[in-house]
Amino acid sequence: MRVGLVLGAGGVQGGAWLTGGVDALATLTGWDPASADYLVGTSAGSMIGTLLAAGVPPWFMVAHSKGEDFTHMRDVRGEPQAAADRAAGAVFRPARGALPIFPGSPQLALRALAKPHRHTPAAALTGWLPRGIVSGEPLRDIVRRTVVGDWTEHPNQWVVACDYKTGRRVSFGREGAPEARIEDAVAASCSVPGLYQPVTIAGRRYVDGGIWSTSNLDAVRGLELDLVICLNPTSTLHPIGAANPLNLGRLLLNRETGRRLGREARTLREAGARVVLIQPTERDLKAMGINLMSRKGRNKVIATAQETVAEQLAAAEIAELLADLPAGDPDAIRRPERPQAEWPGLDELATRIGRNGAGA
């Protein structure tokens, strides 16, 4: 069975939801998400996808976010796991020398005006927003702690970003894409327009892949996959009401991303792939709040996603689609229940995680 795993955009809160979601996926199915034949991530999804591809188990991401210490673990630089950031890179500080130039990308703004049908509304808006000044170094630091070398060892891990001049989608890691170091690709994919500084790769600037699509599910079209699993933090199964004006922006985001996700799923199904869509519920939306870039309540979001995603996966129609997933390495699926010192194969687990990364 050829399986694709697609992880969508969603800011800091979306990254927390994905953390709980992939943990539920692994726990309920016994399948290791990192073993997907294709692993595609956008923005927050690119960070979680990179951690998975580097060998960091979802249960470890959850435990690290909660503040647990694993004394045996070291990152690729030999530093203790406890020293790693626990907020998934959500550290907002100005980049040295960065200026909020307005408009941020005149070329993209003019292209969108000239050919609006060829650009998403998000891409059109991106051109007019001021150039972001927040540094992507905290994001890069997480990746550097996690990955040895220029890219993960996963054969088909893609990181989706957008060209800041044209608005076109680029899947770094895919054949034909510009060469990039993994930390730069992830920083680019997470560079929310108007907030983060664009990332220069091979002489061109790139920003958040979510301006093309928050899901980018159709990036795996044509790969002859049997099953595609997509976790998308910005669409929802239960749209919120807009009685509160503060909810209007979130409502519009949920609706637009949901429509886009539906269209992308149809193209895959028409090509013969089975598609599983996992989305936030009303409980998730309440836990995530309006500000998706907020660091507050991440662990509540993770815990809620563990429950709501497990409920979705247990539904008969989805459970049937996932029934043939192969069993994964137990250490990648569930945390050993005994104390660390009594874990069987602890040295092997510490070596693998220590070589590949310390957690989200």
CSV table of C-alpha atoms in Angstrom, one decimal:
chain,number,residue,atom,x,y,z
A,1,MET,CA,0.0,0.0,0.0
A,2,ARG,CA,1.3,3.4,-1.0
A,3,VAL,CA,0.4,6.1,1.5
A,4,GLY,CA,0.7,9.8,1.5
A,5,LEU,CA,0.4,12.0,4.7
A,6,VAL,CA,-0.4,15.7,4.2
A,7,LEU,CA,-0.2,18.1,7.1
A,8,GLY,CA,-1.7,21.5,6.7
A,9,ALA,CA,-1.0,25.0,7.9
A,10,GLY,CA,-2.4,26.6,11.0
A,11,GLY,CA,0.1,28.7,13.0
A,12,VAL,CA,1.2,27.9,16.5
A,13,GLN,CA,-2.2,26.5,17.5
A,14,GLY,CA,-2.5,24.5,14.4
A,15,GLY,CA,0.9,23.0,15.1
A,16,ALA,CA,-0.4,21.9,18.5
A,17,TRP,CA,-3.5,20.4,17.0
A,18,LEU,CA,-1.3,18.5,14.5
A,19,THR,CA,0.9,17.2,17.3
A,20,GLY,CA,-2.2,15.7,19.1
A,21,GLY,CA,-3.6,14.6,15.8
A,22,VAL,CA,-0.6,12.6,14.6
A,23,ASP,CA,-0.3,11.1,18.1
A,24,ALA,CA,-3.9,9.9,17.9
A,25,LEU,CA,-3.3,8.6,14.4
A,26,ALA,CA,-0.3,6.5,15.5
A,27,THR,CA,-2.0,5.3,18.7
A,28,LEU,CA,-5.3,4.3,17.2
A,29,THR,CA,-4.0,2.7,14.0
A,30,GLY,CA,-0.7,1.3,15.2
A,31,TRP,CA,0.8,2.9,12.1
A,32,ASP,CA,3.9,5.1,12.2
A,33,PRO,CA,3.1,8.4,10.4
A,34,ALA,CA,6.8,8.8,9.5
A,35,SER,CA,6.6,5.7,7.4
A,36,ALA,CA,4.3,7.4,4.8
A,37,ASP,CA,5.6,7.0,1.3
A,38,TYR,CA,5.1,10.7,0.8
A,39,LEU,CA,5.2,13.2,3.7
A,40,VAL,CA,4.0,16.7,2.7
A,41,GLY,CA,3.8,19.7,5.1
A,42,THR,CA,2.8,23.3,4.9
A,43,SER,CA,3.7,25.9,7.4
A,44,ALA,CA,3.0,24.4,10.9
A,45,GLY,CA,2.6,21.1,9.0
A,46,SER,CA,6.1,21.4,7.6
A,47,MET,CA,7.6,21.6,11.1
A,48,ILE,CA,5.6,18.6,12.4
A,49,GLY,CA,6.4,16.7,9.2
A,50,THR,CA,10.1,17.4,9.6
A,51,LEU,CA,10.1,16.1,13.1
A,52,LEU,CA,8.3,13.0,12.0
A,53,ALA,CA,10.7,12.5,9.1
A,54,ALA,CA,13.7,12.9,11.4
A,55,GLY,CA,12.5,10.1,13.7
A,56,VAL,CA,10.8,11.9,16.5
A,57,PRO,CA,7.8,9.9,17.7
A,58,PRO,CA,4.5,11.8,18.1
A,59,TRP,CA,4.2,10.6,21.8
A,60,PHE,CA,7.6,12.2,22.4
A,61,MET,CA,6.5,15.5,20.9
A,62,VAL,CA,3.5,15.5,23.2
A,63,ALA,CA,5.6,14.7,26.3
A,64,HIS,CA,8.2,17.3,25.4
A,65,SER,CA,5.5,20.0,24.9
A,66,LYS,CA,4.1,19.2,28.4
A,67,GLY,CA,7.6,19.9,29.9
A,68,GLU,CA,8.8,16.4,30.6
A,69,ASP,CA,12.5,15.8,30.8
A,70,PHE,CA,14.2,12.8,29.3
A,71,THR,CA,17.7,12.7,30.9
A,72,HIS,CA,19.1,10.1,28.4
A,73,MET,CA,18.2,12.2,25.3
A,74,ARG,CA,20.6,14.5,23.5
A,75,ASP,CA,20.0,16.4,20.3
A,76,VAL,CA,22.2,16.3,17.2
A,77,ARG,CA,24.5,19.0,18.8
A,78,GLY,CA,24.8,16.9,22.0
A,79,GLU,CA,22.7,19.3,24.0
A,80,PRO,CA,20.1,17.9,26.5
A,81,GLN,CA,16.5,17.4,25.4
A,82,ALA,CA,15.3,19.7,28.2
A,83,ALA,CA,17.1,22.6,26.6
A,84,ALA,CA,15.0,22.5,23.4
A,85,ASP,CA,12.2,25.0,22.9
A,86,ARG,CA,8.8,23.6,24.0
A,87,ALA,CA,6.7,26.1,22.0
A,88,ALA,CA,7.5,24.8,18.5
A,89,GLY,CA,9.5,27.8,17.6
A,90,ALA,CA,6.9,30.3,18.6
A,91,VAL,CA,9.4,32.9,19.7
A,92,PHE,CA,8.8,36.2,18.1
A,93,ARG,CA,11.7,38.6,17.8
A,94,PRO,CA,12.7,41.1,15.1
A,95,ALA,CA,15.3,39.9,12.6
A,96,ARG,CA,18.5,41.9,12.6
A,97,GLY,CA,18.3,44.7,10.0
A,98,ALA,CA,14.8,43.8,8.8
A,99,LEU,CA,12.5,46.7,7.7
A,100,PRO,CA,8.7,46.6,7.3
A,101,ILE,CA,8.8,47.6,3.6
A,102,PHE,CA,5.4,48.4,2.1
A,103,PRO,CA,4.2,46.9,-0.1
A,104,GLY,CA,6.1,43.8,0.7
A,105,SER,CA,6.1,42.3,-2.8
A,106,PRO,CA,5.1,44.9,-5.5
A,107,GLN,CA,5.6,42.3,-8.2
A,108,LEU,CA,3.1,39.9,-6.6
A,109,ALA,CA,0.6,42.7,-5.9
A,110,LEU,CA,0.7,43.8,-9.6
A,111,ARG,CA,0.6,40.2,-10.9
A,112,ALA,CA,-2.5,39.6,-8.8
A,113,LEU,CA,-4.2,42.7,-10.1
A,114,ALA,CA,-3.4,41.9,-13.7
A,115,LYS,CA,-4.4,38.2,-13.5
A,116,PRO,CA,-6.6,37.8,-10.4
A,117,HIS,CA,-7.9,34.4,-11.6
A,118,ARG,CA,-4.4,32.9,-11.4
A,119,HIS,CA,-3.9,34.0,-7.8
A,120,THR,CA,-5.6,33.1,-4.6
A,121,PRO,CA,-7.1,35.9,-2.5
A,122,ALA,CA,-4.4,35.2,0.1
A,123,ALA,CA,-1.6,35.6,-2.5
A,124,ALA,CA,-3.1,38.9,-3.7
A,125,LEU,CA,-3.3,40.2,-0.1
A,126,THR,CA,0.3,39.0,0.5
A,127,GLY,CA,1.7,41.3,-2.1
A,128,TRP,CA,0.3,44.4,-0.4
A,129,LEU,CA,1.1,43.5,3.1
A,130,PRO,CA,4.3,45.0,4.6
A,131,ARG,CA,7.4,42.8,4.5
A,132,GLY,CA,7.5,40.8,7.8
A,133,ILE,CA,10.3,41.4,10.2
A,134,VAL,CA,10.0,38.6,12.7
A,135,SER,CA,13.1,36.3,12.6
A,136,GLY,CA,12.7,32.7,11.5
A,137,GLU,CA,15.8,31.7,13.5
A,138,PRO,CA,13.8,30.0,16.4
A,139,LEU,CA,12.2,27.8,13.7
A,140,ARG,CA,15.5,27.0,12.2
A,141,ASP,CA,17.0,26.2,15.6
A,142,ILE,CA,14.4,23.4,16.2
A,143,VAL,CA,15.2,21.9,12.8
A,144,ARG,CA,19.0,22.1,13.4
A,145,ARG,CA,18.5,20.3,16.7
A,146,THR,CA,16.6,17.6,14.9
A,147,VAL,CA,18.2,16.9,11.5
A,148,VAL,CA,21.7,15.8,10.6
A,149,GLY,CA,22.8,17.3,7.3
A,150,ASP,CA,20.9,19.3,4.7
A,151,TRP,CA,17.7,17.2,4.6
A,152,THR,CA,16.0,14.4,6.5
A,153,GLU,CA,16.6,10.8,5.3
A,154,HIS,CA,13.0,10.4,4.3
A,155,PRO,CA,12.9,9.7,0.6
A,156,ASN,CA,9.9,11.9,-0.2
A,157,GLN,CA,9.5,14.6,2.4
A,158,TRP,CA,8.3,17.8,0.9
A,159,VAL,CA,8.1,21.3,2.4
A,160,VAL,CA,5.6,23.7,0.7
A,161,ALA,CA,6.3,27.4,0.4
A,162,CYS,CA,5.4,30.1,-2.1
A,163,ASP,CA,7.6,32.3,-4.3
A,164,TYR,CA,7.2,35.9,-2.9
A,165,LYS,CA,7.4,37.4,-6.4
A,166,THR,CA,5.0,35.2,-8.3
A,167,GLY,CA,2.9,33.6,-5.6
A,168,ARG,CA,3.5,30.1,-7.1
A,169,ARG,CA,3.8,27.0,-5.0
A,170,VAL,CA,7.1,25.3,-4.5
A,171,SER,CA,7.6,21.9,-2.9
A,172,PHE,CA,11.1,21.8,-1.5
A,173,GLY,CA,12.5,18.3,-1.4
A,174,ARG,CA,10.6,17.4,-4.6
A,175,GLU,CA,12.5,16.6,-7.8
A,176,GLY,CA,13.0,19.8,-9.8
A,177,ALA,CA,12.5,22.1,-6.8
A,178,PRO,CA,15.4,24.5,-5.9
A,179,GLU,CA,18.0,23.0,-3.7
A,180,ALA,CA,17.5,24.1,0.0
A,181,ARG,CA,18.6,23.2,3.4
A,182,ILE,CA,15.8,21.7,5.5
A,183,GLU,CA,15.9,24.5,8.1
A,184,ASP,CA,15.6,27.2,5.5
A,185,ALA,CA,12.7,25.4,3.7
A,186,VAL,CA,10.8,25.0,7.0
A,187,ALA,CA,11.4,28.7,7.9
A,188,ALA,CA,10.1,29.7,4.5
A,189,SER,CA,7.1,27.5,4.7
A,190,CYS,CA,6.3,29.1,8.1
A,191,SER,CA,6.9,32.7,7.1
A,192,VAL,CA,3.5,34.2,7.6
A,193,PRO,CA,3.3,37.3,5.3
A,194,GLY,CA,3.3,40.5,7.1
A,195,LEU,CA,4.8,38.9,10.2
A,196,TYR,CA,7.9,36.7,9.4
A,197,GLN,CA,10.8,37.9,7.3
A,198,PRO,CA,10.7,36.2,3.9
A,199,VAL,CA,13.4,33.5,3.4
A,200,THR,CA,15.9,33.7,0.6
A,201,ILE,CA,16.7,30.4,-1.1
A,202,ALA,CA,18.8,30.1,-4.3
A,203,GLY,CA,18.4,33.8,-4.8
A,204,ARG,CA,14.6,34.1,-4.5
A,205,ARG,CA,12.4,35.0,-1.6
A,206,TYR,CA,9.8,32.6,-0.2
A,207,VAL,CA,6.9,32.9,2.2
A,208,ASP,CA,4.3,30.7,3.8
A,209,GLY,CA,2.9,27.9,1.6
A,210,GLY,CA,-0.5,28.5,3.0
A,211,ILE,CA,-1.0,31.5,0.7
A,212,TRP,CA,-1.5,28.9,-2.2
A,213,SER,CA,-3.5,26.5,-0.1
A,214,THR,CA,-3.5,25.8,3.6
A,215,SER,CA,-3.7,22.1,2.9
A,216,ASN,CA,-1.9,21.6,-0.4
A,217,LEU,CA,-3.5,18.2,-0.6
A,218,ASP,CA,-3.4,18.2,-4.4
A,219,ALA,CA,0.4,18.4,-4.3
A,220,VAL,CA,0.4,14.6,-4.2
A,221,ARG,CA,-1.9,14.3,-7.3
A,222,GLY,CA,-0.4,12.0,-9.9
A,223,LEU,CA,1.7,9.9,-7.5
A,224,GLU,CA,-0.5,6.8,-7.8
A,225,LEU,CA,-1.1,6.6,-4.1
A,226,ASP,CA,-3.6,4.1,-2.7
A,227,LEU,CA,-4.4,6.2,0.4
A,228,VAL,CA,-3.9,9.8,1.4
A,229,ILE,CA,-4.4,11.0,4.9
A,230,CYS,CA,-4.7,14.7,5.5
A,231,LEU,CA,-4.8,16.6,8.8
A,232,ASN,CA,-5.8,20.2,8.1
A,233,PRO,CA,-6.0,22.6,11.1
A,234,THR,CA,-7.7,25.5,9.4
A,235,SER,CA,-10.8,23.9,8.1
A,236,THR,CA,-13.5,22.4,10.4
A,237,LEU,CA,-16.2,19.9,10.7
A,238,HIS,CA,-18.3,22.4,12.7
A,239,PRO,CA,-18.2,25.9,11.4
A,240,ILE,CA,-18.3,28.6,14.1
A,241,GLY,CA,-21.0,31.3,14.1
A,242,ALA,CA,-20.2,34.9,13.3
A,243,ALA,CA,-22.4,36.6,15.9
A,244,ASN,CA,-19.2,37.8,17.6
A,245,PRO,CA,-17.4,40.1,15.1
A,246,LEU,CA,-14.1,38.7,16.4
A,247,ASN,CA,-15.1,35.4,14.9
A,248,LEU,CA,-15.8,36.7,11.4
A,249,GLY,CA,-12.2,36.3,10.2
A,250,ARG,CA,-12.0,32.8,11.5
A,251,LEU,CA,-15.3,31.9,10.0
A,252,LEU,CA,-14.2,33.1,6.6
A,253,LEU,CA,-10.9,31.3,6.9
A,254,ASN,CA,-12.6,28.0,7.9
A,255,ARG,CA,-15.1,28.2,5.0
A,256,GLU,CA,-12.6,29.1,2.3
A,257,THR,CA,-10.0,26.5,3.4
A,258,GLY,CA,-12.8,23.9,3.7
A,259,ARG,CA,-14.0,24.5,0.2
A,260,ARG,CA,-10.4,24.4,-1.1
A,261,LEU,CA,-9.8,21.1,0.8
A,262,GLY,CA,-12.9,19.6,-0.6
A,263,ARG,CA,-11.9,20.4,-4.2
A,264,GLU,CA,-8.4,19.0,-3.7
A,265,ALA,CA,-9.8,15.8,-2.2
A,266,ARG,CA,-12.1,15.3,-5.2
A,267,THR,CA,-9.2,15.5,-7.6
A,268,LEU,CA,-7.4,12.7,-5.7
A,269,ARG,CA,-10.5,10.5,-5.4
A,270,GLU,CA,-11.3,10.9,-9.1
A,271,ALA,CA,-7.7,9.6,-9.8
A,272,GLY,CA,-8.5,6.5,-7.7
A,273,ALA,CA,-7.0,7.4,-4.3
A,274,ARG,CA,-8.8,6.8,-1.1
A,275,VAL,CA,-8.7,10.0,0.9
A,276,VAL,CA,-9.1,10.5,4.7
A,277,LEU,CA,-9.8,14.1,5.8
A,278,ILE,CA,-9.3,14.9,9.5
A,279,GLN,CA,-10.3,18.4,10.7
A,280,PRO,CA,-10.8,20.3,13.9
A,281,THR,CA,-14.2,20.0,15.6
A,282,GLU,CA,-16.1,22.6,17.6
A,283,ARG,CA,-14.2,21.5,20.7
A,284,ASP,CA,-10.9,22.0,18.9
A,285,LEU,CA,-11.8,25.5,17.7
A,286,LYS,CA,-12.8,26.5,21.2
A,287,ALA,CA,-9.4,25.3,22.5
A,288,MET,CA,-7.4,26.9,19.7
A,289,GLY,CA,-9.1,30.3,20.1
A,290,ILE,CA,-9.1,33.2,17.5
A,291,ASN,CA,-5.4,33.9,17.5
A,292,LEU,CA,-3.7,31.0,15.8
A,293,MET,CA,-0.3,32.5,16.5
A,294,SER,CA,-0.8,32.5,20.3
A,295,ARG,CA,1.4,30.3,22.4
A,296,LYS,CA,-1.2,30.1,25.2
A,297,GLY,CA,-3.0,26.8,25.8
A,298,ARG,CA,-1.0,24.7,23.4
A,299,ASN,CA,-1.1,21.6,25.7
A,300,LYS,CA,-4.9,21.9,26.0
A,301,VAL,CA,-5.1,22.0,22.2
A,302,ILE,CA,-2.9,18.9,22.0
A,303,ALA,CA,-5.0,17.0,24.5
A,304,THR,CA,-8.3,18.0,22.8
A,305,ALA,CA,-7.0,16.9,19.4
A,306,GLN,CA,-5.9,13.6,20.8
A,307,GLU,CA,-9.5,13.0,21.8
A,308,THR,CA,-11.3,14.5,18.8
A,309,VAL,CA,-9.0,13.0,16.2
A,310,ALA,CA,-9.3,9.6,17.8
A,311,GLU,CA,-13.1,9.9,17.6
A,312,GLN,CA,-12.9,10.7,13.9
A,313,LEU,CA,-10.6,7.9,13.2
A,314,ALA,CA,-12.9,5.4,15.0
A,315,ALA,CA,-15.8,6.3,12.7
A,316,ALA,CA,-16.7,3.2,10.7
A,317,GLU,CA,-16.1,4.8,7.2
A,318,ILE,CA,-12.7,6.1,8.2
A,319,ALA,CA,-11.7,3.0,10.2
A,320,GLU,CA,-12.4,0.9,7.1
A,321,LEU,CA,-10.1,3.0,5.0
A,322,LEU,CA,-7.3,2.8,7.5
A,323,ALA,CA,-7.7,-0.9,8.3
A,324,ASP,CA,-4.9,-2.0,5.9
A,325,LEU,CA,-2.2,0.3,7.3
A,326,PRO,CA,0.9,-1.7,8.2
A,327,ALA,CA,1.9,-1.9,11.8
A,328,GLY,CA,4.8,0.4,12.8
A,329,ASP,CA,7.7,0.2,15.3
A,330,PRO,CA,6.2,0.1,18.8
A,331,ASP,CA,8.6,2.7,20.0
A,332,ALA,CA,7.3,5.1,17.4
A,333,ILE,CA,3.7,4.4,18.3
A,334,ARG,CA,3.3,4.4,22.0
A,335,ARG,CA,5.4,5.6,24.9
A,336,PRO,CA,6.6,2.7,27.1
A,337,GLU,CA,4.5,2.6,30.3
A,338,ARG,CA,7.3,1.8,32.7
A,339,PRO,CA,9.8,4.4,34.1
A,340,GLN,CA,12.5,5.5,31.8
A,341,ALA,CA,15.2,3.4,33.5
A,342,GLU,CA,13.1,0.3,33.0
A,343,TRP,CA,12.3,0.9,29.3
A,344,PRO,CA,13.3,-2.1,27.1
A,345,GLY,CA,15.7,-0.9,24.4
A,346,LEU,CA,16.1,2.5,26.1
A,347,ASP,CA,19.6,3.0,24.7
A,348,GLU,CA,18.4,2.3,21.2
A,349,LEU,CA,15.5,4.7,21.6
A,350,ALA,CA,17.8,7.4,23.1
A,351,THR,CA,20.3,6.9,20.3
A,352,ARG,CA,17.6,7.2,17.6
A,353,ILE,CA,15.9,10.2,19.0
A,354,GLY,CA,19.2,11.8,20.1
A,355,ARG,CA,20.6,11.4,16.6
A,356,ASN,CA,17.5,12.7,14.8
A,357,GLY,CA,16.2,15.3,17.3
A,358,ALA,CA,14.9,16.2,20.7
A,359,GLY,CA,11.3,17.0,20.1
A,360,ALA,CA,8.9,19.7,19.1
